[in-house]
Tab-separated table of C-alpha atoms and ligand atoms in Angstrom:
chain	number	residue	atom	x	y	z
S	405	MET	CA	30.769	-55.585	-6.544
S	406	THR	CA	31.578	-52.416	-4.593
S	407	ALA	CA	35.069	-50.882	-4.694
S	408	PRO	CA	37.160	-51.109	-1.474
S	409	VAL	CA	37.383	-47.852	0.481
S	410	ARG	CA	40.914	-46.469	0.829
S	411	SER	CA	42.333	-46.696	4.354
S	412	ASP	CA	43.241	-42.951	4.542
S	413	ILE	CA	39.588	-42.118	3.789
S	414	LEU	CA	38.478	-44.476	6.557
S	415	GLU	CA	40.886	-42.819	9.003
S	416	ASP	CA	39.523	-39.385	8.030
S	417	LEU	CA	36.009	-40.634	8.642
S	418	ASP	CA	37.022	-41.994	12.062
S	419	GLN	CA	38.450	-38.592	12.957
S	420	PHE	CA	35.314	-36.912	11.609
S	421	ARG	CA	33.132	-39.188	13.743
S	422	SER	CA	35.062	-38.336	16.854
S	423	ASP	CA	34.774	-34.581	16.073
S	424	VAL	CA	31.037	-34.907	15.483
S	425	ARG	CA	30.601	-36.823	18.729
S	426	SER	CA	32.350	-34.219	20.822
S	427	TRP	CA	30.567	-31.320	19.072
S	428	LEU	CA	27.187	-32.930	19.734
S	429	GLU	CA	28.166	-33.647	23.315
S	430	GLN	CA	28.952	-29.961	23.847
S	431	ASN	CA	26.100	-28.460	21.847
S	432	CYS	CA	23.014	-30.641	22.105
S	433	PRO	CA	21.054	-29.539	25.199
S	434	GLU	CA	20.126	-32.380	27.526
S	435	SER	CA	16.396	-31.715	26.984
S	436	GLN	CA	16.862	-32.255	23.230
S	437	ARG	CA	18.107	-35.792	23.788
S	438	GLN	CA	14.670	-37.180	24.539
S	439	PRO	CA	12.076	-38.801	22.284
S	440	MET	CA	9.893	-36.132	20.687
S	441	THR	CA	6.127	-35.868	20.989
S	442	PRO	CA	4.267	-33.980	18.216
S	443	ASP	CA	3.994	-30.810	20.341
S	444	GLN	CA	7.784	-30.782	20.788
S	445	GLN	CA	8.472	-30.685	17.041
S	446	TYR	CA	9.578	-27.583	15.166
S	447	TRP	CA	8.323	-27.234	11.578
S	448	GLY	CA	9.376	-23.603	11.013
S	449	GLY	CA	7.356	-21.234	8.851
S	450	ARG	CA	5.871	-17.777	9.253
S	451	ARG	CA	3.431	-19.070	11.854
S	452	GLY	CA	5.771	-21.633	13.427
S	453	SER	CA	7.092	-21.237	16.952
S	454	PHE	CA	9.721	-23.077	18.923
S	455	PRO	CA	8.316	-25.460	21.502
S	456	SER	CA	10.979	-24.372	24.042
S	457	ASP	CA	14.077	-22.177	24.471
S	458	ASP	CA	16.261	-25.272	24.269
S	459	ALA	CA	14.626	-26.274	20.977
S	460	ARG	CA	15.489	-22.831	19.603
S	461	LEU	CA	19.070	-23.018	20.866
S	462	TRP	CA	19.528	-26.503	19.395
S	463	PHE	CA	18.057	-25.395	16.056
S	464	GLU	CA	20.283	-22.296	15.907
S	465	ARG	CA	23.437	-24.243	16.723
S	466	MET	CA	22.681	-26.890	14.095
S	467	ARG	CA	21.759	-24.232	11.522
S	468	ASP	CA	24.989	-22.320	12.131
S	469	ARG	CA	26.957	-25.560	11.830
S	470	GLY	CA	25.205	-26.333	8.504
S	471	TRP	CA	23.764	-29.596	9.797
S	472	ILE	CA	20.087	-28.843	9.265
S	473	ALA	CA	20.830	-30.014	5.696
S	474	PRO	CA	24.269	-31.621	6.045
S	475	GLU	CA	24.651	-32.627	2.383
S	476	TRP	CA	23.459	-29.383	0.772
S	477	PRO	CA	26.171	-27.030	-0.518
S	478	GLU	CA	27.399	-24.435	1.970
S	479	ALA	CA	26.414	-21.676	-0.488
S	480	TYR	CA	22.751	-22.512	0.248
S	481	GLY	CA	23.069	-22.926	4.007
S	482	GLY	CA	23.980	-26.613	3.992
S	483	GLY	CA	26.978	-28.348	5.538
S	484	GLY	CA	28.698	-29.388	2.292
S	485	LEU	CA	29.265	-32.874	3.719
S	486	SER	CA	29.800	-36.049	1.712
S	487	PRO	CA	27.103	-38.768	1.998
S	488	GLN	CA	29.432	-40.767	4.292
S	489	GLN	CA	29.958	-37.760	6.575
S	490	ALA	CA	26.227	-36.959	6.600
S	491	LYS	CA	25.525	-40.573	7.559
S	492	ILE	CA	27.962	-40.264	10.459
S	493	VAL	CA	26.216	-37.101	11.690
S	494	ALA	CA	22.863	-38.937	11.543
S	495	GLU	CA	24.277	-41.977	13.357
S	496	GLU	CA	25.894	-39.917	16.090
S	497	MET	CA	22.702	-37.903	16.587
S	498	LYS	CA	20.756	-41.110	16.870
S	499	GLY	CA	23.345	-42.455	19.295
S	500	ILE	CA	22.473	-39.735	21.830
S	501	ASN	CA	18.768	-39.640	20.902
S	502	ALA	CA	19.189	-36.083	19.582
S	503	ARG	CA	15.967	-34.614	18.225
S	504	LYS	CA	15.718	-33.433	14.665
S	505	PRO	CA	15.930	-29.628	15.080
S	506	LEU	CA	13.696	-28.895	12.055
S	507	LEU	CA	11.120	-30.980	10.212
S	508	GLY	CA	9.472	-30.200	6.891
S	509	LEU	CA	8.682	-31.101	3.321
S	510	GLY	CA	10.901	-28.234	2.144
S	511	LEU	CA	13.892	-29.847	3.793
S	512	TRP	CA	13.108	-33.447	2.903
S	513	MET	CA	11.619	-33.182	-0.589
S	514	LEU	CA	11.556	-29.792	-2.290
S	515	GLY	CA	15.134	-28.795	-1.399
S	516	PRO	CA	16.740	-31.901	-2.957
S	517	ALA	CA	14.524	-31.520	-6.052
S	518	LEU	CA	15.483	-27.828	-6.394
S	519	LEU	CA	19.166	-28.709	-6.120
S	520	GLU	CA	18.683	-30.930	-9.150
S	521	TYR	CA	16.153	-28.974	-11.233
S	522	GLY	CA	15.962	-25.415	-9.873
S	523	ASN	CA	17.741	-22.498	-11.521
S	524	GLU	CA	20.238	-20.380	-9.576
S	525	GLU	CA	17.654	-17.713	-8.630
S	526	GLN	CA	15.275	-20.383	-7.281
S	527	LYS	CA	18.050	-22.026	-5.270
S	528	GLN	CA	19.092	-18.649	-3.840
S	529	GLN	CA	15.522	-17.697	-3.029
S	530	HIS	CA	14.341	-20.909	-1.417
S	531	LEU	CA	17.103	-23.190	-0.124
S	532	ARG	CA	18.521	-20.974	2.620
S	533	ALA	CA	14.994	-19.954	3.640
S	534	ILE	CA	14.201	-23.652	4.113
S	535	VAL	CA	17.326	-24.305	6.183
S	536	ASN	CA	16.592	-21.194	8.264
S	537	GLY	CA	13.087	-22.498	8.944
S	538	GLU	CA	11.583	-19.302	7.494
S	539	LEU	CA	8.991	-20.978	5.291
S	540	ARG	CA	6.934	-24.126	5.671
S	541	TRP	CA	6.042	-26.013	2.477
S	542	CYS	CA	3.190	-28.333	1.557
S	543	GLN	CA	2.738	-30.701	-1.354
S	544	GLY	CA	0.117	-30.147	-4.051
S	545	TYR	CA	0.154	-33.406	-6.006
S	546	SER	CA	-3.078	-35.394	-5.393
S	547	GLU	CA	-6.436	-34.242	-6.712
S	548	PRO	CA	-9.951	-35.590	-6.304
S	549	GLY	CA	-9.838	-38.357	-8.923
S	550	SER	CA	-6.060	-38.267	-9.396
S	551	GLY	CA	-4.163	-40.091	-6.653
S	552	SER	CA	-2.439	-43.259	-7.822
S	553	ASP	CA	-3.041	-42.158	-11.393
S	554	LEU	CA	-1.346	-38.858	-10.623
S	555	ALA	CA	-0.565	-37.998	-14.238
S	556	SER	CA	-4.300	-37.611	-14.932
S	557	LEU	CA	-4.336	-34.418	-12.818
S	558	GLN	CA	-6.522	-31.545	-14.022
S	559	CYS	CA	-5.560	-28.460	-11.979
S	560	LYS	CA	-4.584	-26.130	-14.813
S	561	ALA	CA	-2.166	-23.264	-15.282
S	562	GLU	CA	-2.779	-21.089	-18.334
S	563	ASP	CA	0.040	-19.096	-19.847
S	564	MET	CA	-1.048	-15.434	-19.643
S	565	GLY	CA	2.163	-13.955	-21.048
S	566	ASP	CA	3.834	-12.585	-17.933
S	567	HIS	CA	2.246	-15.048	-15.465
S	568	PHE	CA	0.332	-18.327	-15.137
S	569	LEU	CA	-3.320	-18.346	-14.115
S	570	VAL	CA	-4.022	-21.367	-11.902
S	571	ASN	CA	-7.489	-22.892	-11.421
S	572	GLY	CA	-8.512	-26.181	-9.835
S	573	SER	CA	-8.009	-27.998	-6.566
S	574	LYS	CA	-5.682	-30.337	-4.707
S	575	ILE	CA	-6.652	-32.807	-2.016
S	576	TRP	CA	-5.009	-34.485	1.003
S	577	THR	CA	-2.664	-31.484	1.234
S	578	THR	CA	-1.107	-32.175	4.616
S	579	LYS	CA	-1.179	-29.073	6.855
S	580	ALA	CA	-1.949	-26.751	3.933
S	581	ASP	CA	-3.638	-24.374	6.366
S	582	GLU	CA	-0.364	-23.974	8.324
S	583	CYS	CA	1.988	-23.730	5.353
S	584	ASP	CA	3.437	-20.695	3.580
S	585	TRP	CA	4.176	-22.094	0.126
S	586	ILE	CA	3.035	-25.076	-1.924
S	587	PHE	CA	4.907	-27.013	-4.602
S	588	CYS	CA	2.340	-27.963	-7.146
S	589	LEU	CA	1.823	-30.088	-10.238
S	590	VAL	CA	-0.344	-28.328	-12.813
S	591	ARG	CA	-1.538	-29.073	-16.327
S	592	THR	CA	-0.050	-26.585	-18.753
S	593	ASP	CA	-0.862	-28.409	-21.992
S	594	PRO	CA	-4.356	-29.961	-21.997
S	595	ASP	CA	-3.833	-31.437	-25.479
S	596	ALA	CA	-0.614	-33.331	-24.734
S	597	LYS	CA	-0.666	-36.908	-23.477
S	598	LYS	CA	-0.928	-37.149	-19.678
S	599	GLN	CA	2.663	-36.809	-18.340
S	600	LYS	CA	3.756	-34.606	-21.231
S	601	GLY	CA	1.535	-31.617	-20.373
S	602	ILE	CA	2.437	-31.205	-16.685
S	603	SER	CA	4.570	-28.465	-15.098
S	604	PHE	CA	5.980	-27.953	-11.590
S	605	LEU	CA	5.105	-24.614	-9.947
S	606	LEU	CA	6.005	-22.955	-6.648
S	607	ILE	CA	3.099	-20.947	-5.241
S	608	ASP	CA	2.887	-18.575	-2.279
S	609	MET	CA	-0.125	-19.618	-0.170
S	610	ASP	CA	-0.766	-15.926	0.605
S	611	ASP	CA	-1.517	-15.222	-3.071
S	612	PRO	CA	-5.077	-14.001	-3.686
S	613	GLY	CA	-7.418	-16.803	-4.828
S	614	ILE	CA	-6.001	-19.616	-2.678
S	615	SER	CA	-8.138	-21.118	0.053
S	616	THR	CA	-8.020	-24.279	2.134
S	617	SER	CA	-10.717	-26.373	3.703
S	618	PRO	CA	-9.844	-28.907	6.419
S	619	ILE	CA	-10.883	-32.560	5.997
S	620	GLU	CA	-11.971	-34.080	9.288
S	621	LEU	CA	-10.660	-37.562	10.025
S	622	ILE	CA	-12.265	-40.425	11.937
S	623	SER	CA	-9.971	-39.591	14.875
S	624	GLY	CA	-11.566	-36.137	15.078
S	625	GLU	CA	-8.254	-34.582	14.054
S	626	SER	CA	-7.727	-32.794	10.801
S	627	GLU	CA	-4.296	-32.727	9.298
S	628	PHE	CA	-5.447	-32.786	5.682
S	629	CYS	CA	-6.959	-30.027	3.584
S	630	GLN	CA	-8.478	-29.583	0.202
S	631	THR	CA	-6.705	-26.628	-1.411
S	632	PHE	CA	-8.551	-24.472	-3.945
S	633	PHE	CA	-7.055	-22.244	-6.645
S	634	ASP	CA	-9.373	-19.631	-8.074
S	635	ASN	CA	-7.687	-17.482	-10.724
S	636	VAL	CA	-4.381	-17.461	-8.856
S	637	LYS	CA	-1.675	-15.424	-10.615
S	638	VAL	CA	1.714	-17.144	-10.388
S	639	PRO	CA	4.865	-15.381	-11.657
S	640	LYS	CA	6.601	-17.140	-14.544
S	641	GLU	CA	9.842	-17.357	-12.558
S	642	ASN	CA	8.153	-19.839	-10.194
S	643	LEU	CA	8.241	-22.571	-12.833
S	644	VAL	CA	10.786	-25.252	-11.866
S	645	GLY	CA	12.436	-27.017	-14.792
S	646	GLU	CA	11.003	-26.669	-18.270
S	647	LEU	CA	7.403	-25.967	-19.242
S	648	ASN	CA	5.479	-29.240	-19.731
S	649	LYS	CA	8.402	-31.232	-18.338
S	650	GLY	CA	7.367	-31.066	-14.678
S	651	TRP	CA	6.796	-34.811	-14.560
S	652	SER	CA	10.569	-35.361	-14.325
S	653	VAL	CA	10.774	-32.957	-11.370
S	654	ALA	CA	7.743	-34.653	-9.791
S	655	LYS	CA	9.341	-38.088	-10.067
S	656	ALA	CA	12.686	-36.889	-8.673
S	657	LEU	CA	10.866	-35.407	-5.695
S	658	LEU	CA	8.927	-38.655	-5.170
S	659	VAL	CA	12.232	-40.541	-4.958
S	660	HIS	CA	13.155	-38.383	-1.948
S	661	GLU	CA	9.682	-38.746	-0.429
S	662	ARG	CA	9.737	-42.530	-0.777
S	663	LYS	CA	13.254	-42.828	0.603
S	664	LEU	CA	12.176	-40.844	3.633
S	665	MET	CA	9.170	-43.085	4.133
S	666	SER	CA	11.194	-46.256	3.690
S	667	GLU	CA	13.254	-45.230	6.720
S	668	ILE	CA	10.246	-44.381	8.830
S	669	GLY	CA	10.618	-47.351	11.170
S	670	SER	CA	14.275	-46.757	11.919
S	671	ASP	CA	13.589	-43.085	12.501
S	672	SER	CA	10.465	-43.013	14.618
S	673	PRO	CA	9.941	-39.569	16.177
S	674	ARG	CA	8.279	-41.020	19.245
S	675	GLN	CA	9.394	-43.512	21.784
S	676	ILE	CA	7.506	-46.688	21.149
S	677	LEU	CA	8.421	-50.105	22.378
S	678	THR	CA	10.111	-52.601	20.120
S	679	PRO	CA	8.337	-55.982	19.920
S	680	ASN	CA	11.106	-57.539	22.055
S	681	GLU	CA	10.808	-54.869	24.758
S	682	ALA	CA	7.028	-55.151	24.709
S	683	ALA	CA	7.272	-58.940	24.998
S	684	ARG	CA	9.399	-58.652	28.146
S	685	GLN	CA	6.909	-56.224	29.639
S	686	TYR	CA	3.587	-57.792	28.657
S	687	LEU	CA	4.031	-61.499	27.889
S	688	GLU	CA	4.454	-64.593	30.027
S	689	PHE	CA	7.758	-66.418	29.813
S	690	LYS	CA	8.311	-70.140	30.329
S	691	ASP	CA	11.777	-71.765	30.505
S	692	GLY	CA	13.327	-68.464	29.383
S	693	LYS	CA	11.125	-68.291	26.261
S	694	ILE	CA	7.938	-66.428	25.399
S	695	ALA	CA	5.238	-68.906	26.401
S	696	ASP	CA	2.933	-68.136	23.446
S	697	ALA	CA	4.578	-70.052	20.573
S	698	GLU	CA	2.684	-68.194	17.864
S	699	LEU	CA	3.754	-64.770	19.121
S	700	ARG	CA	7.288	-66.065	19.674
S	701	GLY	CA	7.397	-67.111	16.012
S	702	ARG	CA	6.022	-63.752	14.826
S	703	ILE	CA	8.574	-61.793	16.866
S	704	THR	CA	11.456	-63.912	15.536
S	705	ASP	CA	10.147	-63.526	12.009
S	706	TYR	CA	9.917	-59.738	12.481
S	707	ASP	CA	13.471	-59.533	13.896
S	708	MET	CA	14.896	-61.438	10.941
S	709	ARG	CA	12.990	-59.304	8.480
S	710	MET	CA	14.200	-56.086	10.091
S	711	GLN	CA	17.790	-57.284	9.897
S	712	ALA	CA	17.300	-57.912	6.194
S	713	VAL	CA	15.747	-54.428	5.780
S	714	ALA	CA	18.691	-52.816	7.647
S	715	LEU	CA	21.195	-54.685	5.464
S	716	THR	CA	19.361	-53.632	2.301
S	717	HIS	CA	19.389	-49.996	3.458
S	718	PHE	CA	23.130	-50.377	4.014
S	719	ARG	CA	23.517	-51.919	0.566
S	720	THR	CA	21.607	-49.117	-1.171
S	721	PHE	CA	23.766	-46.551	0.639
S	722	GLU	CA	26.989	-48.308	-0.431
S	723	GLU	CA	25.697	-48.539	-4.002
S	724	LYS	CA	24.915	-44.819	-3.997
S	725	ILE	CA	28.427	-43.970	-2.738
S	726	ASN	CA	29.999	-46.195	-5.381
S	727	LYS	CA	27.641	-44.909	-8.078
S	728	VAL	CA	26.368	-48.417	-8.760
S	729	ARG	CA	22.996	-48.441	-10.518
S	730	SER	CA	20.654	-50.772	-8.699
S	731	PRO	CA	16.916	-51.349	-8.538
S	732	ALA	CA	17.088	-51.852	-4.746
S	733	PRO	CA	15.861	-48.315	-3.817
S	734	LEU	CA	12.669	-48.989	-5.797
S	735	ILE	CA	11.562	-51.697	-3.380
S	736	MET	CA	12.359	-49.800	-0.201
S	737	LYS	CA	9.207	-47.674	0.201
S	738	TYR	CA	7.094	-50.813	0.013
S	739	VAL	CA	9.415	-52.852	2.228
S	740	GLY	CA	9.942	-50.141	4.864
S	741	THR	CA	6.331	-49.082	5.291
S	742	GLU	CA	4.963	-52.643	5.203
S	743	ALA	CA	7.551	-53.662	7.836
S	744	GLU	CA	6.375	-50.789	10.008
S	745	LYS	CA	2.779	-51.969	9.620
S	746	THR	CA	3.796	-55.511	10.592
S	747	LYS	CA	5.559	-54.155	13.669
S	748	SER	CA	2.488	-52.178	14.719
S	749	GLU	CA	0.205	-55.210	14.275
S	750	LEU	CA	2.614	-57.306	16.298
S	751	LEU	CA	2.804	-54.729	19.086
S	752	LEU	CA	-0.965	-54.616	19.374
S	753	ALA	CA	-1.092	-58.413	19.562
S	754	ILE	CA	1.518	-58.337	22.361
S	755	LEU	CA	-0.208	-55.522	24.255
S	756	GLY	CA	-3.600	-57.272	24.094
S	757	SER	CA	-6.251	-55.200	25.887
S	758	ARG	CA	-3.580	-52.586	26.763
S	759	GLY	CA	-3.353	-51.805	23.055
S	760	VAL	CA	-6.907	-50.613	22.481
S	761	GLY	CA	-6.712	-47.174	24.152
S	762	TRP	CA	-6.913	-43.969	22.140
S	763	GLU	CA	-6.922	-41.239	24.775
S	764	GLY	CA	-7.746	-40.605	28.431
S	765	GLU	CA	-6.667	-42.238	31.645
S	766	GLY	CA	-5.961	-45.887	32.330
S	767	PHE	CA	-3.245	-46.296	29.697
S	768	THR	CA	0.398	-45.251	29.692
S	769	GLU	CA	1.628	-42.730	27.102
S	770	ALA	CA	3.670	-45.489	25.440
S	771	GLU	CA	0.548	-47.651	25.121
S	772	LEU	CA	-1.504	-44.823	23.629
S	773	ASP	CA	1.339	-44.003	21.226
S	774	THR	CA	1.479	-47.623	20.128
S	775	THR	CA	-2.202	-47.633	19.208
S	776	ARG	CA	-1.966	-44.292	17.385
S	777	LEU	CA	1.126	-45.343	15.485
S	778	TRP	CA	-0.660	-48.541	14.472
S	779	ALA	CA	-3.286	-46.396	12.706
S	780	MET	CA	-0.538	-44.188	11.243
S	781	SER	CA	1.384	-47.201	9.919
S	782	TYR	CA	-1.518	-47.900	7.540
S	783	ALA	CA	-1.528	-44.308	6.336
S	784	MET	CA	2.183	-44.581	5.492
S	785	THR	CA	1.459	-47.488	3.122
S	786	ILE	CA	-0.810	-45.067	1.181
S	787	ALA	CA	1.002	-41.702	1.298
S	788	GLY	CA	3.647	-41.143	-1.376
S	789	GLY	CA	2.207	-43.968	-3.513
S	790	THR	CA	0.222	-46.950	-2.198
S	791	SER	CA	1.759	-50.376	-1.610
S	792	GLU	CA	-0.161	-51.785	-4.588
S	793	VAL	CA	1.223	-49.078	-6.832
S	794	GLN	CA	4.724	-49.695	-5.450
S	795	LEU	CA	4.338	-53.360	-6.365
S	796	ASN	CA	3.386	-52.295	-9.889
S	797	VAL	CA	6.592	-50.231	-10.001
S	798	VAL	CA	8.599	-53.260	-8.845
S	799	ALA	CA	6.871	-55.514	-11.400
S	800	LYS	CA	7.680	-53.112	-14.205
S	801	ASN	CA	11.075	-51.668	-13.312
S	802	VAL	CA	12.716	-54.315	-11.141
S	803	LEU	CA	11.280	-57.620	-12.369
S	804	GLU	CA	10.568	-56.281	-15.877
S	805	LEU	CA	7.360	-58.291	-16.097
S	806	PRO	CA	5.139	-57.862	-19.168
S	807	GLN	CA	2.788	-54.897	-18.822
S	808	HIS	CA	-0.942	-54.789	-19.404
S	809	LYS	CA	-1.540	-52.821	-22.609
S	810	GLU	CA	-4.546	-50.511	-22.687
S	811	SER	CA	-6.616	-51.118	-25.806
F	2295	LIG	C1	-0.851	-39.636	5.539
F	2295	LIG	C2	-1.053	-39.135	4.129
F	2295	LIG	C3	-0.532	-37.906	3.772
F	2295	LIG	C4	-0.717	-37.430	2.457
F	2295	LIG	N1	-0.242	-36.175	2.175
F	2295	LIG	C5	-0.400	-35.701	0.915
F	2295	LIG	C6	0.071	-34.380	0.586
F	2295	LIG	O1	0.592	-33.652	1.454
F	2295	LIG	N2	-0.087	-33.942	-0.681
F	2295	LIG	C7	-0.650	-34.714	-1.648
F	2295	LIG	O2	-0.694	-34.275	-2.801
F	2295	LIG	N3	-1.153	-35.939	-1.376
F	2295	LIG	C8	-1.051	-36.449	-0.110
F	2295	LIG	N4	-1.554	-37.696	0.201
F	2295	LIG	C9	-2.338	-38.416	-0.793
F	2295	LIG	C10	-1.655	-39.654	-1.352
F	2295	LIG	O3	-0.619	-39.317	-2.233
F	2295	LIG	C11	-2.753	-40.499	-2.047
F	2295	LIG	O4	-3.655	-40.902	-1.043
F	2295	LIG	C12	-2.184	-41.713	-2.721
F	2295	LIG	O5	-1.387	-41.368	-3.818
F	2295	LIG	C13	-3.315	-42.653	-3.216
F	2295	LIG	O6	-4.253	-41.957	-3.978
F	2295	LIG	P1	-5.819	-42.000	-3.643
F	2295	LIG	O7	-5.994	-41.729	-2.186
F	2295	LIG	O8	-6.511	-41.137	-4.613
F	2295	LIG	O9	-6.229	-43.534	-3.839
F	2295	LIG	P2	-6.622	-44.224	-5.225
F	2295	LIG	O10	-5.606	-43.890	-6.251
F	2295	LIG	O11	-8.040	-43.915	-5.534
F	2295	LIG	O12	-6.468	-45.759	-4.843
F	2295	LIG	C14	-7.498	-46.478	-4.173
F	2295	LIG	C15	-7.038	-47.930	-4.050
F	2295	LIG	O13	-6.862	-48.506	-5.357
F	2295	LIG	C16	-5.547	-49.053	-5.494
F	2295	LIG	N5	-5.041	-48.822	-6.850
F	2295	LIG	C17	-5.138	-47.676	-7.567
F	2295	LIG	N6	-4.544	-47.841	-8.782
F	2295	LIG	C18	-4.059	-49.106	-8.807
F	2295	LIG	C19	-3.323	-49.876	-9.769
F	2295	LIG	N7	-2.972	-49.346	-10.959
F	2295	LIG	N8	-2.984	-51.152	-9.456
F	2295	LIG	C20	-3.319	-51.692	-8.252
F	2295	LIG	N9	-4.021	-51.015	-7.302
F	2295	LIG	C21	-4.374	-49.744	-7.567
F	2295	LIG	C22	-4.714	-48.285	-4.481
F	2295	LIG	O14	-3.572	-49.038	-4.091
F	2295	LIG	C23	-5.693	-48.068	-3.332
F	2295	LIG	O15	-5.726	-49.220	-2.521
F	2295	LIG	C24	-1.417	-38.196	1.498
F	2295	LIG	C25	-1.934	-39.450	1.865
F	2295	LIG	C26	-1.782	-39.915	3.155
F	2295	LIG	C27	-2.372	-41.241	3.533
C-alpha cells in the first residue's frame, strides 16, 4: 500500500505545475512545439550542430533553467527537482508538444550511472559536459559473440601500472563514428568467473588506436558500427567504480536504458497516427462501428492493453516515490517494447496497401513514418536485451521459477 501524500505537498505541486506551464509558454519557441523528424534532433557533441536557431535558443533556455536533466543535482548542471516535479515538467512539455532539446546516451544512461557510481572528479568532469551538450557518448557493451550473454565479453584491459591497455572490439555501437566518448565494459581479470572480472571504463574516441567501421543495414542506412581497440591507452582515472566490479555499474546503467525503452511508445519522437486515428482515416465504418470485426477487436484489445501499461507505469512511479520495492519495473522493457510492436503491426494492417511504402512519392510522410517505425519497433525488442532474455529475467526475478543448472 502506498502512503497518502500530504495536502500541503499537493498544493505545492499544483503551484509548481502552474509555474512550469507559464515558463514553458513564455520560453518554448512555437517552432519547437512540433513533432520532431530525425533531422530536427539535437544530439550535441564536438561534431553536433543545431538544426535551427530556434532549436539552439530552446536548448539554451532549458539548459540555463536546469531542465535538460531536471532531477540531477544543480551542482552538476541539473535542475535539482524531485521525481514528482520532474514528472510535472515532462507532462507539461508533452502537453504543448515541446521537443526534447537534447538527446543522448550520456543524458539517459551514463549520467544516472555516474551519479550512483562515479567519483567526484568523474561527476565534475562529465555530468555538466553532458548537460551542456559538449560531448556525445556511445555504448560499448555488445561484442561479436557476446550479446545476450554479455558477461562472456572478451575485450580486455590490461593493467600497465599508470594506465590500462585496451584491445578487442565492440559491435552494434550505435553512431560510434559520430560520438566523442564511449562507455565500455572490458575484461580486467581473465581468470575470474565471467561477471567477476569485468570493469567499466570511459574512453575518449579520439585516443590513438580506436577505429570504427560502419555496418550497412538492409535499409541502406548505417547507424551501427563495429568499434576496434588496438593498444589503446586509457588513464586509470577513467575507471568507474571498483576494478573487476564493473558488472554492478553495467547493470545499473541497463536499468536506465530499459526504463527509457519501456516508455518508447508514450514518448515517440515522430508524429505517427494512433490506431484509432488511423481507423477513422483508413477504415470503413458501419452503424458507427469499424466494419471489419477482426480489426475492431484488435484495436479494442490494443486500447485496453495500453491503459494497463499506462497504469503500471503510474504504479511503478508511485512505488519509486514511496520507496516501495517492487518487481514491476523488471517487466516494463518487455511490456513497453512488445506493445509498441503490436501497435506498429496493427497500424500496418489498418493502412493496408498505404503501409508498404519506404520512400519516394505516392505516400504521405505519416504513412512512410508508420512503415519505418514498424521496422524500428522490432529493433527495440532486441536493443538493451531481447524480449526472450527479458522473459528469462522475469522468470527468475519476478516469478522465481526454478533455473536450469549448467552441468
Ligand atoms: C537498435 C539497436 C541498437 C543497439 N545499440 C547498441 C549499442 O549502442 N551498443 C551496444 O553495445 N549494443 C547495441 N545493440 C546490441 C544489442 O544489445 C544486442 O543486439 C542484444 O543484446 C542481443 O544480442 P545479439 O544481437 O548478440 O543476439 P544473440 O544474443 O546472439 O541472440 C540471438 C537470439 O537468441 C535469443 N537468445 C539468446 N540467449 C537466449 C537465452 N538465454 N534464452 C532465450 N533466448 C535467447 C535472443 O533472444 C535472440 O532472439 C543494439 C541493438 C539494436 C537492435
